[in-house]
Amino acid sequence: MKTAVVTGASRGIGAACAVALAKSGYNVILGYKVNKERAEQLAEVLISGYGIAAIAQKADVSLSSEADALIETAYRNFGRVDVLVNNAGIAGFKLFTEITDEEWNEMIGTNLTGVFNCSRAAARYMINQKSGSIVNISSMWGQVGASCEVHYSASKAGVIGLTQALAKELAPSNVRVNCICPGVIKTDMLSEIDEETIASLVEETPLGRLGTPKDIADSVAFLCSDRAEFITGQVLGVNGGFVI
Ligand code: NAP
């Protein structure tokens, strides 16, 4: 049985990815930073609903020790690390000149260094196995940049670069690395955006609606599957046509 690790799986897109991978028959390790109860409840639902094994574990991805321990849990319990979904992330809206050192470092530490930490830990196992799939969750703002989100956009552009370089390096080991750039997805991350702004974002989306966590999770499950075995280093926009 294959094993998947999903970071930031306590809610939103990460939780939907954990569900989609459990549905596909993977054992799942669910990482979280603070929402222990939600992650543990989801693990229980996955175990009873899909007959797979699921473990919730605290892992602040910005800390390499916790990222290492998360991946180690997958290997220790199931003997394999087949899939890593680097989903954990934070957002922030700030005028560029008002971004503090602390906010910059937290953004890069979580969204970019977090991807580095978890990918490095997982790649060590995947290279030995001669198989594996890493899917990184970037953002359309990493492709085109968002005003008042320079630190967020920079971290997500970094994820795209990391994906492309790592895909080239790991392809000879049969490890695929791809990246999804979501558009505007209805999760807690939108909670600080007012209704008027949300309405205008919907209007700017050619398909005329917000995305759902499941929209992203379905693409993640596809990229991890055998149906995508010739796909690596790609940046897939799942954005309702917002960025074309
Ligand atoms: P969300 O609902 O706010 O959930 C964020 C998740 O990340 C939570 O599980 C949270 O854990 C976890 N997390 C935050 N900081 C962490 C850290 N340092 N270490 C480990 N886990 C951490 O966000 P979302 O909308 O699902 O976003 C998921 C990913 O999609 C992010 O990378 C985000 O940038 C990207 N994305 C989202 C959108 C969107 O419109 N929603 C668009 C483009 C890209 P706790 O619950 O424990 O806090």
Coordinates of C-alpha atoms and ligand atoms in Angstrom, one line a residue:
M1 CA 0.0 0.0 0.0
K2 CA 1.3 3.4 -0.9
T3 CA 1.9 6.3 1.6
A4 CA 1.2 10.0 1.2
V5 CA 2.3 12.9 3.4
V6 CA 0.2 16.1 3.2
T7 CA 1.4 19.2 5.0
G8 CA -1.2 21.6 6.4
A9 CA -3.9 18.9 6.2
S10 CA -6.0 20.1 9.2
R11 CA -8.3 22.2 6.9
G12 CA -8.8 23.8 3.5
I13 CA -7.0 22.5 0.5
G14 CA -4.7 20.2 2.5
A15 CA -7.7 18.5 4.2
A16 CA -9.3 17.9 0.7
C17 CA -6.0 16.5 -0.6
A18 CA -5.9 14.1 2.3
V19 CA -9.4 12.9 1.5
A20 CA -8.7 12.6 -2.2
L21 CA -5.5 10.5 -1.6
A22 CA -7.3 8.3 1.0
K23 CA -10.0 7.7 -1.5
S24 CA -7.3 6.7 -4.0
G25 CA -6.1 4.1 -1.4
Y26 CA -3.1 5.8 0.1
N27 CA -2.2 5.6 3.8
V28 CA -2.0 9.3 4.8
I29 CA 0.1 11.3 7.2
L30 CA -1.6 14.5 8.0
G31 CA 0.6 17.4 9.1
Y32 CA -0.7 20.4 11.0
K33 CA 0.8 23.4 12.9
V34 CA -1.8 24.2 15.6
N35 CA -5.1 22.5 14.8
K36 CA -4.4 19.2 16.4
E37 CA -8.1 18.3 17.0
R38 CA -9.2 19.0 13.4
A39 CA -6.3 16.9 12.0
E40 CA -7.0 14.0 14.4
Q41 CA -10.7 14.1 13.6
L42 CA -10.0 14.0 9.9
A43 CA -7.6 11.1 10.4
E44 CA -10.4 9.2 12.2
V45 CA -12.9 9.9 9.3
L46 CA -10.4 8.7 6.7
I47 CA -9.7 5.5 8.6
S48 CA -13.3 4.6 9.0
G49 CA -14.4 5.9 5.6
Y50 CA -11.8 4.5 3.4
G51 CA -10.2 1.6 5.3
I52 CA -6.7 3.1 5.1
A53 CA -4.3 4.0 7.9
A54 CA -4.0 7.7 8.8
I55 CA -1.8 9.5 11.3
A56 CA -2.1 13.2 12.4
Q57 CA 1.2 14.8 13.4
K58 CA 2.3 18.3 14.4
A59 CA 4.8 19.5 11.9
D60 CA 5.7 23.2 11.6
V61 CA 7.2 23.0 8.1
S62 CA 9.4 26.0 8.6
L63 CA 11.4 23.9 11.1
S64 CA 13.6 21.3 9.4
S65 CA 13.5 19.1 12.5
E66 CA 9.7 18.9 12.4
A67 CA 9.6 18.4 8.6
D68 CA 12.2 15.5 9.0
A69 CA 10.1 13.9 11.8
L70 CA 6.9 14.1 9.7
I71 CA 8.5 12.2 6.8
E72 CA 10.2 9.8 9.2
T73 CA 6.7 8.9 10.6
A74 CA 5.6 7.9 7.1
Y75 CA 8.6 5.7 6.6
R76 CA 8.7 4.2 10.1
N77 CA 5.0 3.2 10.0
F78 CA 4.6 2.2 6.4
G79 CA 8.1 1.6 5.0
R80 CA 7.6 3.9 2.1
V81 CA 7.1 7.6 1.1
D82 CA 5.4 7.6 -2.2
V83 CA 3.7 11.0 -2.3
L84 CA 4.4 14.4 -0.7
V85 CA 2.0 17.3 -1.0
N86 CA 3.6 20.5 0.1
N87 CA 0.4 22.4 0.9
A88 CA 1.1 24.2 4.2
G89 CA 1.0 27.9 3.7
I90 CA 0.1 31.3 5.0
A91 CA -1.0 34.5 3.3
G92 CA -0.6 38.2 4.1
F93 CA -1.8 41.5 2.8
K94 CA 0.5 44.5 3.4
L95 CA 1.9 47.5 1.6
F96 CA 5.4 46.5 0.5
T97 CA 7.1 49.3 2.5
E98 CA 5.3 48.1 5.7
I99 CA 6.3 44.4 5.6
T100 CA 8.5 43.8 8.6
D101 CA 11.6 41.6 8.7
E102 CA 9.5 39.2 10.9
E103 CA 6.6 39.0 8.4
W104 CA 9.0 38.5 5.5
N105 CA 10.9 35.8 7.3
E106 CA 7.7 34.0 8.4
M107 CA 6.3 34.1 4.9
I108 CA 9.4 32.7 3.2
G109 CA 10.1 30.3 6.1
T110 CA 6.6 28.7 5.8
N111 CA 5.8 28.9 2.1
L112 CA 9.3 28.4 0.6
T113 CA 11.7 27.0 3.2
G114 CA 8.8 24.7 4.3
V115 CA 8.7 23.2 0.8
F116 CA 12.5 22.8 0.8
N117 CA 12.5 21.1 4.3
C118 CA 9.8 18.6 3.5
S119 CA 11.0 17.9 -0.1
R120 CA 14.6 17.3 1.1
A121 CA 13.4 14.9 3.8
A122 CA 11.1 13.0 1.4
A123 CA 13.5 12.9 -1.6
R124 CA 16.1 10.9 0.5
Y125 CA 13.5 8.1 0.7
M126 CA 12.1 8.5 -2.8
I127 CA 15.6 8.4 -4.4
N128 CA 16.3 5.1 -2.6
Q129 CA 12.9 3.7 -3.7
K130 CA 13.5 4.9 -7.3
S131 CA 9.9 6.3 -7.3
G132 CA 7.8 9.1 -5.8
S133 CA 5.7 12.1 -6.6
I134 CA 6.0 15.5 -5.0
V135 CA 3.2 18.1 -5.7
N136 CA 3.8 21.6 -4.5
I137 CA 0.9 24.1 -4.0
S138 CA 2.0 27.5 -5.3
S139 CA -0.4 30.2 -6.3
M140 CA -1.4 32.1 -9.5
W141 CA 0.1 35.1 -7.6
G142 CA 3.5 33.3 -7.9
Q143 CA 3.0 33.3 -11.6
V144 CA 1.9 36.9 -12.1
G145 CA 2.4 38.7 -8.8
A146 CA -0.2 40.4 -6.6
S147 CA -0.1 44.0 -5.3
C148 CA 0.1 44.2 -1.5
E149 CA 1.2 40.6 -1.5
V150 CA 4.9 40.9 -2.5
H151 CA 6.1 38.5 0.2
Y152 CA 3.4 36.0 -0.6
S153 CA 4.0 36.3 -4.4
A154 CA 7.8 36.0 -4.0
S155 CA 7.5 32.9 -1.8
K156 CA 5.1 31.2 -4.3
A157 CA 7.3 32.2 -7.3
G158 CA 10.1 30.5 -5.4
V159 CA 8.0 27.3 -5.2
I160 CA 7.7 27.3 -9.0
G161 CA 11.5 27.6 -9.4
L162 CA 12.1 25.0 -6.8
T163 CA 9.7 22.6 -8.6
Q164 CA 11.3 23.0 -12.0
A165 CA 14.9 22.6 -10.8
L166 CA 14.1 19.7 -8.5
A167 CA 12.1 17.9 -11.3
K168 CA 15.2 18.0 -13.5
E169 CA 17.4 16.7 -10.6
L170 CA 15.1 13.9 -9.5
A171 CA 13.8 12.7 -12.9
P172 CA 16.7 10.2 -13.3
S173 CA 15.6 8.6 -10.0
N174 CA 12.0 8.3 -11.3
V175 CA 10.8 10.9 -8.8
R176 CA 8.3 13.4 -10.3
V177 CA 7.9 17.0 -9.0
N178 CA 5.0 19.2 -10.1
C179 CA 3.3 22.3 -9.0
I180 CA -0.3 23.5 -8.9
C181 CA -1.1 27.2 -9.0
P182 CA -4.6 27.6 -7.5
G183 CA -6.8 30.6 -8.3
V184 CA -9.1 32.0 -5.7
I185 CA -10.2 29.0 -3.5
K186 CA -12.9 29.2 -0.8
T187 CA -11.0 28.4 2.4
D188 CA -10.1 30.1 5.7
M189 CA -7.4 31.9 3.8
L190 CA -10.1 34.2 2.3
S191 CA -11.5 35.1 5.7
E192 CA -9.8 38.4 5.8
I193 CA -11.0 39.5 2.4
D194 CA -14.2 41.6 2.3
E195 CA -17.2 40.4 0.4
E196 CA -16.9 43.2 -2.2
T197 CA -13.4 42.1 -3.1
I198 CA -14.4 38.4 -3.3
A199 CA -17.2 39.4 -5.6
S200 CA -14.8 41.2 -7.9
L201 CA -12.4 38.3 -7.8
V202 CA -15.3 36.0 -8.9
E203 CA -16.1 38.4 -11.7
E204 CA -12.5 38.3 -12.9
T205 CA -12.6 34.5 -13.0
P206 CA -13.8 33.4 -16.5
L207 CA -15.6 30.3 -15.1
G208 CA -17.5 32.7 -12.8
R209 CA -17.1 31.1 -9.4
L210 CA -14.6 30.6 -6.5
G211 CA -12.7 27.3 -6.7
T212 CA -13.2 24.6 -4.0
P213 CA -10.6 22.7 -2.1
K214 CA -11.8 19.6 -4.0
D215 CA -11.0 21.3 -7.4
I216 CA -7.3 21.5 -6.2
A217 CA -7.3 18.0 -4.6
D218 CA -8.6 16.3 -7.7
S219 CA -5.7 17.8 -9.7
V220 CA -3.2 16.7 -6.9
A221 CA -4.6 13.2 -7.0
F222 CA -4.2 13.1 -10.8
L223 CA -0.6 14.3 -10.7
C224 CA 0.2 11.7 -8.1
S225 CA -1.4 8.9 -10.1
D226 CA 0.0 6.5 -12.8
R227 CA -2.1 8.5 -15.3
A228 CA 0.5 11.3 -14.9
E229 CA 3.6 9.1 -15.0
F230 CA 5.1 11.1 -17.9
I231 CA 4.4 14.5 -16.3
T232 CA 7.2 16.3 -14.3
G233 CA 8.4 19.8 -13.8
Q234 CA 5.0 21.2 -14.8
V235 CA 3.1 24.2 -13.4
L236 CA -0.7 23.5 -13.6
G237 CA -3.0 26.4 -13.2
V238 CA -6.3 25.4 -11.5
N239 CA -7.8 28.8 -11.5
G240 CA -11.1 28.9 -13.5
G241 CA -9.2 30.7 -16.2
F242 CA -8.1 33.7 -14.0
V243 CA -4.6 33.4 -15.3
I244 CA -4.2 32.1 -18.9
Ligands
NAP1 P1 -5.9 27.5 5.1 O1 -7.3 27.1 5.0 O2 -5.5 28.8 5.8 O3 -5.0 26.3 5.7 C1 -3.7 26.4 5.9 C2 -3.1 25.1 6.3 O4 -1.7 25.3 6.4 C3 -3.6 24.7 7.7 O5 -3.7 23.3 7.7 C4 -2.5 25.1 8.6 O6 -2.4 24.4 9.8 C5 -1.3 24.9 7.8 N1 -0.1 25.7 8.1 C6 0.1 27.0 8.2 N2 1.3 27.3 8.6 C7 2.0 26.2 8.8 C8 3.3 25.8 9.2 N3 4.2 26.7 9.5 N4 3.6 24.5 9.3 C9 2.6 23.5 9.0 N5 1.4 23.8 8.6 C10 1.1 25.1 8.5 O7 -5.3 27.7 3.6 P2 -5.6 27.1 2.2 O8 -6.4 28.1 1.4 O9 -6.2 25.7 2.3 O10 -4.2 27.1 1.5 C11 -3.4 25.9 1.3 C12 -2.3 26.2 0.3 O11 -2.9 26.7 -0.9 C13 -1.4 27.3 0.8 O12 -0.1 27.0 0.4 C14 -1.9 28.5 0.1 O13 -0.9 29.5 -0.1 C15 -2.3 27.9 -1.3 N6 -3.3 28.7 -2.0 C16 -4.5 29.0 -1.5 C17 -5.3 29.8 -2.3 C18 -6.7 30.2 -1.8 O14 -7.4 31.0 -2.4 N7 -7.2 29.6 -0.7 C19 -4.9 30.3 -3.5 C20 -3.7 29.9 -4.0 C21 -2.9 29.1 -3.2 P3 -3.2 24.7 11.2 O15 -4.6 24.4 10.8 O16 -2.6 23.8 12.2 O17 -3.0 26.2 11.4

